[in-house]
């Protein structure tokens, strides 16, 4: 790490921007959004900044990333489903040429552009088929191809925290290299990916501080996405804390959210998922407690990394004029890693000692270590998303609602005495590009590298963050795997594939318990019409593809 001293006070006043995206974290998984998990650094940002309780993502990893990076909906950016090429430009699995990334736009406006963490918008990188990898090709664009001056991280969507594949580092000027051999798989004993993402981010910030230009850092953690991997000292802080079970946890978080002012006290908790057994009926309570403890430890370690980034900014005198935005790419993940499931074929890992990693939720194994590969499963995800319905993949609130924390002492008024400002306006990851360009004083381009760029879809929420009156002008739309939704003002139209439409008045019923469609058919019909126009414009295809 290079040494440096804080820049002088004459530095241009355009803010640095740190955009933090975490992976598969539920709505109530951090302290300032109702959790028992220790997240003091995120809590500090919330206390001295602003929280939005009605921020949304795109229900899945790479669609959210595509939308966040481009200010377009996922299909418009080329990632209408996942990273596999499905034969049309809306589903090609990597960022399209007729979109511009936030890094490309900010770099053209004089910003240094940095990224540390997970990419996952550049085509498939299956760990078992490295012969298919083509980093930097037209169908496998990397961050360095899409506007970032500097990158450290992984190209694939999920993997071991101790021995991940596709770990690479490089600069746009000098090129890139895999960290370890052809496949970039870490073989050292003491590596932990969350720590590496944080440390590299701090290095990048310190180096960027040597220059007069402000910087944009995209900090994309893989935590707390499966597998359940955490350091023993972090797990120890939580082991035993979840023996009361997921039912008690859902209820406790719901009550805490109401007490914090994040949720309206009249909103009842969503009914228990029929696929989530009562805790009293569940087997292996000690093993289940440990699974949730590992998950909590992953979030704890991520928060520690955020704290390191905050401390670096403070040391360099840049904390006051840095806009920090924090959110999750989807709701808590109910995906089961079965003992004999698909993950066994996709993730053939070995530890640094050459021992095979046992993939799946195997009850005779202790989760957390490098030789395991587990998920925390549906009942715990149900608690993570308290008080909402459903999970990652779906576009009911449990799949798309995310915390949003914004912190910028020089630009956002704070109210720490009351625990921080809280706002309740519908916003979406599609708005983040417009917001960042707004605060940076950078225009959205009409073309990039000779290609006409699609008009931006998102709206700047900077006025809302500054405490000004702001109301969304256009609806928010969703489609993922046939799950569909429209949100405008207090109304939301939503359907779970292959089911029928439902209509909810979100001011009265954000937990989506009582559909009002039969009593408001004109409103529903209008939203359906708007959805169909949007779906046609964005080239949404019928599911299954």
PDB file of C-alpha atoms in Angstrom, residues 247-390:
ATOM      1  CA  UNK A 247     -40.283 -17.858  13.960  1.00  0.00           C
ATOM      2  CA  UNK A 248     -39.067 -15.886  16.966  1.00  0.00           C
ATOM      3  CA  UNK A 249     -36.505 -14.097  14.809  1.00  0.00           C
ATOM      4  CA  UNK A 250     -39.118 -12.984  12.254  1.00  0.00           C
ATOM      5  CA  UNK A 251     -41.314 -11.596  15.012  1.00  0.00           C
ATOM      6  CA  UNK A 252     -38.481  -9.855  16.859  1.00  0.00           C
ATOM      7  CA  UNK A 253     -37.265  -8.147  13.717  1.00  0.00           C
ATOM      8  CA  UNK A 254     -40.769  -7.034  12.774  1.00  0.00           C
ATOM      9  CA  UNK A 255     -41.191  -5.409  16.176  1.00  0.00           C
ATOM     10  CA  UNK A 256     -37.757  -3.750  15.971  1.00  0.00           C
ATOM     11  CA  UNK A 257     -38.495  -2.379  12.500  1.00  0.00           C
ATOM     12  CA  UNK A 258     -41.670  -0.778  13.808  1.00  0.00           C
ATOM     13  CA  UNK A 259     -39.834   0.637  16.800  1.00  0.00           C
ATOM     14  CA  UNK A 260     -37.166   2.169  14.561  1.00  0.00           C
ATOM     15  CA  UNK A 261     -39.765   3.896  12.403  1.00  0.00           C
ATOM     16  CA  UNK A 262     -38.759   1.904   9.324  1.00  0.00           C
ATOM     17  CA  UNK A 263     -42.164   0.191   9.121  1.00  0.00           C
ATOM     18  CA  UNK A 264     -45.640   1.518   9.725  1.00  0.00           C
ATOM     19  CA  UNK A 265     -46.958   0.001  12.940  1.00  0.00           C
ATOM     20  CA  UNK A 266     -50.233  -0.996  11.261  1.00  0.00           C
ATOM     21  CA  UNK A 267     -48.496  -3.356   8.811  1.00  0.00           C
ATOM     22  CA  UNK A 268     -48.917  -6.928   9.972  1.00  0.00           C
ATOM     23  CA  UNK A 269     -46.204  -9.476   9.350  1.00  0.00           C
ATOM     24  CA  UNK A 270     -46.731 -11.611   6.242  1.00  0.00           C
ATOM     25  CA  UNK A 271     -48.193 -15.038   6.806  1.00  0.00           C
ATOM     26  CA  UNK A 272     -45.704 -17.848   7.300  1.00  0.00           C
ATOM     27  CA  UNK A 273     -44.531 -19.442   4.065  1.00  0.00           C
ATOM     28  CA  UNK A 274     -46.181 -22.853   3.763  1.00  0.00           C
ATOM     29  CA  UNK A 275     -42.759 -24.286   2.915  1.00  0.00           C
ATOM     30  CA  UNK A 276     -41.233 -23.053   6.174  1.00  0.00           C
ATOM     31  CA  UNK A 277     -41.926 -25.485   9.010  1.00  0.00           C
ATOM     32  CA  UNK A 278     -42.604 -24.228  12.495  1.00  0.00           C
ATOM     33  CA  UNK A 279     -39.357 -24.083  14.463  1.00  0.00           C
ATOM     34  CA  UNK A 280     -40.783 -26.517  16.996  1.00  0.00           C
ATOM     35  CA  UNK A 281     -41.231 -29.082  14.216  1.00  0.00           C
ATOM     36  CA  UNK A 282     -37.810 -28.623  12.631  1.00  0.00           C
ATOM     37  CA  UNK A 283     -35.027 -31.178  13.259  1.00  0.00           C
ATOM     38  CA  UNK A 284     -31.398 -30.463  14.181  1.00  0.00           C
ATOM     39  CA  UNK A 285     -31.826 -27.196  16.056  1.00  0.00           C
ATOM     40  CA  UNK A 286     -28.119 -26.919  16.874  1.00  0.00           C
ATOM     41  CA  UNK A 287     -27.169 -27.338  13.213  1.00  0.00           C
ATOM     42  CA  UNK A 288     -29.792 -24.807  12.132  1.00  0.00           C
ATOM     43  CA  UNK A 289     -28.557 -22.358  14.756  1.00  0.00           C
ATOM     44  CA  UNK A 290     -25.050 -22.706  13.375  1.00  0.00           C
ATOM     45  CA  UNK A 291     -26.180 -22.153   9.784  1.00  0.00           C
ATOM     46  CA  UNK A 292     -27.747 -18.823  10.734  1.00  0.00           C
ATOM     47  CA  UNK A 293     -24.736 -17.972  12.882  1.00  0.00           C
ATOM     48  CA  UNK A 294     -22.434 -18.366   9.873  1.00  0.00           C
ATOM     49  CA  UNK A 295     -24.739 -16.220   7.758  1.00  0.00           C
ATOM     50  CA  UNK A 296     -24.714 -13.513  10.441  1.00  0.00           C
ATOM     51  CA  UNK A 297     -20.921 -13.752  10.634  1.00  0.00           C
ATOM     52  CA  UNK A 298     -20.679 -13.085   6.886  1.00  0.00           C
ATOM     53  CA  UNK A 299     -22.676  -9.864   7.310  1.00  0.00           C
ATOM     54  CA  UNK A 300     -20.649  -8.900  10.376  1.00  0.00           C
ATOM     55  CA  UNK A 301     -17.388  -9.273   8.431  1.00  0.00           C
ATOM     56  CA  UNK A 302     -18.794  -7.238   5.529  1.00  0.00           C
ATOM     57  CA  UNK A 303     -19.678  -4.446   7.959  1.00  0.00           C
ATOM     58  CA  UNK A 304     -16.141  -4.572   9.327  1.00  0.00           C
ATOM     59  CA  UNK A 305     -14.913  -4.026   5.767  1.00  0.00           C
ATOM     60  CA  UNK A 306     -17.232  -1.057   5.310  1.00  0.00           C
ATOM     61  CA  UNK A 307     -15.734   0.308   8.516  1.00  0.00           C
ATOM     62  CA  UNK A 308     -12.232  -0.028   7.068  1.00  0.00           C
ATOM     63  CA  UNK A 309     -13.270   1.943   3.992  1.00  0.00           C
ATOM     64  CA  UNK A 310     -14.850   4.619   6.180  1.00  0.00           C
ATOM     65  CA  UNK A 311     -11.692   4.848   8.287  1.00  0.00           C
ATOM     66  CA  UNK A 312      -9.514   5.199   5.186  1.00  0.00           C
ATOM     67  CA  UNK A 313     -11.694   8.039   3.931  1.00  0.00           C
ATOM     68  CA  UNK A 314     -11.414   9.745   7.315  1.00  0.00           C
ATOM     69  CA  UNK A 315      -7.628   9.339   7.405  1.00  0.00           C
ATOM     70  CA  UNK A 316      -7.342  10.960   3.981  1.00  0.00           C
ATOM     71  CA  UNK A 317      -9.696  13.825   4.791  1.00  0.00           C
ATOM     72  CA  UNK A 318     -12.242  12.630   2.225  1.00  0.00           C
ATOM     73  CA  UNK A 319     -15.052  11.328   4.428  1.00  0.00           C
ATOM     74  CA  UNK A 320     -16.997  14.603   4.584  1.00  0.00           C
ATOM     75  CA  UNK A 321     -17.198  14.979   0.814  1.00  0.00           C
ATOM     76  CA  UNK A 322     -17.843  11.367  -0.147  1.00  0.00           C
ATOM     77  CA  UNK A 323     -21.333  10.174  -1.018  1.00  0.00           C
ATOM     78  CA  UNK A 324     -21.723   6.592   0.244  1.00  0.00           C
ATOM     79  CA  UNK A 325     -24.691   4.568  -1.018  1.00  0.00           C
ATOM     80  CA  UNK A 326     -25.441   1.112   0.400  1.00  0.00           C
ATOM     81  CA  UNK A 327     -27.964  -1.493  -0.830  1.00  0.00           C
ATOM     82  CA  UNK A 328     -28.497  -5.196  -1.612  1.00  0.00           C
ATOM     83  CA  UNK A 329     -28.956  -6.848  -5.013  1.00  0.00           C
ATOM     84  CA  UNK A 330     -32.022  -8.876  -3.987  1.00  0.00           C
ATOM     85  CA  UNK A 331     -33.836 -10.213  -0.966  1.00  0.00           C
ATOM     86  CA  UNK A 332     -32.733 -13.088   1.211  1.00  0.00           C
ATOM     87  CA  UNK A 333     -32.089 -16.264  -0.762  1.00  0.00           C
ATOM     88  CA  UNK A 334     -34.207 -19.387  -0.217  1.00  0.00           C
ATOM     89  CA  UNK A 335     -32.169 -21.505  -2.640  1.00  0.00           C
ATOM     90  CA  UNK A 336     -31.450 -25.006  -1.374  1.00  0.00           C
ATOM     91  CA  UNK A 337     -28.004 -26.480  -2.025  1.00  0.00           C
ATOM     92  CA  UNK A 338     -29.063 -30.083  -2.148  1.00  0.00           C
ATOM     93  CA  UNK A 339     -26.601 -32.830  -1.267  1.00  0.00           C
ATOM     94  CA  UNK A 340     -26.907 -34.264  -4.778  1.00  0.00           C
ATOM     95  CA  UNK A 341     -28.034 -31.082  -6.553  1.00  0.00           C
ATOM     96  CA  UNK A 342     -26.804 -28.965  -9.453  1.00  0.00           C
ATOM     97  CA  UNK A 343     -24.202 -27.203  -7.331  1.00  0.00           C
ATOM     98  CA  UNK A 344     -22.209 -30.448  -7.163  1.00  0.00           C
ATOM     99  CA  UNK A 345     -21.577 -30.171 -10.912  1.00  0.00           C
ATOM    100  CA  UNK A 346     -20.993 -26.425 -11.034  1.00  0.00           C
ATOM    101  CA  UNK A 347     -18.671 -26.016  -8.035  1.00  0.00           C
ATOM    102  CA  UNK A 348     -15.996 -28.719  -7.963  1.00  0.00           C
ATOM    103  CA  UNK A 349     -13.714 -26.974  -5.557  1.00  0.00           C
ATOM    104  CA  UNK A 350     -10.779 -28.190  -3.542  1.00  0.00           C
ATOM    105  CA  UNK A 351      -9.267 -26.600  -0.473  1.00  0.00           C
ATOM    106  CA  UNK A 352      -5.723 -25.226  -0.434  1.00  0.00           C
ATOM    107  CA  UNK A 353      -4.683 -28.623   0.965  1.00  0.00           C
ATOM    108  CA  UNK A 354      -6.208 -30.379  -2.048  1.00  0.00           C
ATOM    109  CA  UNK A 355      -9.122 -31.813  -0.086  1.00  0.00           C
ATOM    110  CA  UNK A 356     -12.460 -32.038  -1.939  1.00  0.00           C
ATOM    111  CA  UNK A 357     -15.163 -29.668  -0.812  1.00  0.00           C
ATOM    112  CA  UNK A 358     -18.430 -31.358   0.099  1.00  0.00           C
ATOM    113  CA  UNK A 359     -21.223 -29.479  -1.632  1.00  0.00           C
ATOM    114  CA  UNK A 360     -24.739 -29.332  -0.202  1.00  0.00           C
ATOM    115  CA  UNK A 361     -26.645 -28.817   3.036  1.00  0.00           C
ATOM    116  CA  UNK A 362     -25.299 -31.961   4.664  1.00  0.00           C
ATOM    117  CA  UNK A 363     -26.608 -32.165   8.224  1.00  0.00           C
ATOM    118  CA  UNK A 364     -23.704 -34.255   9.478  1.00  0.00           C
ATOM    119  CA  UNK A 365     -21.245 -31.445   8.605  1.00  0.00           C
ATOM    120  CA  UNK A 366     -20.609 -28.227  10.470  1.00  0.00           C
ATOM    121  CA  UNK A 367     -21.194 -25.226   8.173  1.00  0.00           C
ATOM    122  CA  UNK A 368     -18.707 -22.393   7.866  1.00  0.00           C
ATOM    123  CA  UNK A 369     -15.419 -24.039   6.939  1.00  0.00           C
ATOM    124  CA  UNK A 370     -13.562 -24.095   3.625  1.00  0.00           C
ATOM    125  CA  UNK A 371     -14.352 -27.790   3.049  1.00  0.00           C
ATOM    126  CA  UNK A 372     -18.143 -27.188   3.040  1.00  0.00           C
ATOM    127  CA  UNK A 373     -20.484 -25.485   0.576  1.00  0.00           C
ATOM    128  CA  UNK A 374     -23.930 -24.821   2.099  1.00  0.00           C
ATOM    129  CA  UNK A 375     -26.821 -22.350   2.005  1.00  0.00           C
ATOM    130  CA  UNK A 376     -28.989 -21.169   4.897  1.00  0.00           C
ATOM    131  CA  UNK A 377     -32.222 -22.193   3.125  1.00  0.00           C
ATOM    132  CA  UNK A 378     -35.836 -20.991   2.978  1.00  0.00           C
ATOM    133  CA  UNK A 379     -36.880 -20.727   6.649  1.00  0.00           C
ATOM    134  CA  UNK A 380     -33.950 -18.484   7.582  1.00  0.00           C
ATOM    135  CA  UNK A 381     -34.418 -16.454   4.384  1.00  0.00           C
ATOM    136  CA  UNK A 382     -38.026 -15.945   5.487  1.00  0.00           C
ATOM    137  CA  UNK A 383     -36.655 -14.339   8.653  1.00  0.00           C
ATOM    138  CA  UNK A 384     -34.100 -12.277   6.719  1.00  0.00           C
ATOM    139  CA  UNK A 385     -36.903 -10.732   4.682  1.00  0.00           C
ATOM    140  CA  UNK A 386     -39.158 -10.068   7.682  1.00  0.00           C
ATOM    141  CA  UNK A 387     -41.884  -8.875   7.537  1.00  0.00           C
ATOM    142  CA  UNK A 388     -42.342  -9.470   3.805  1.00  0.00           C
ATOM    143  CA  UNK A 389     -43.404 -12.287   1.463  1.00  0.00           C
ATOM    144  CA  UNK A 390     -41.123 -14.408  -0.697  1.00  0.00           C
TER     145      UNK A 390
END
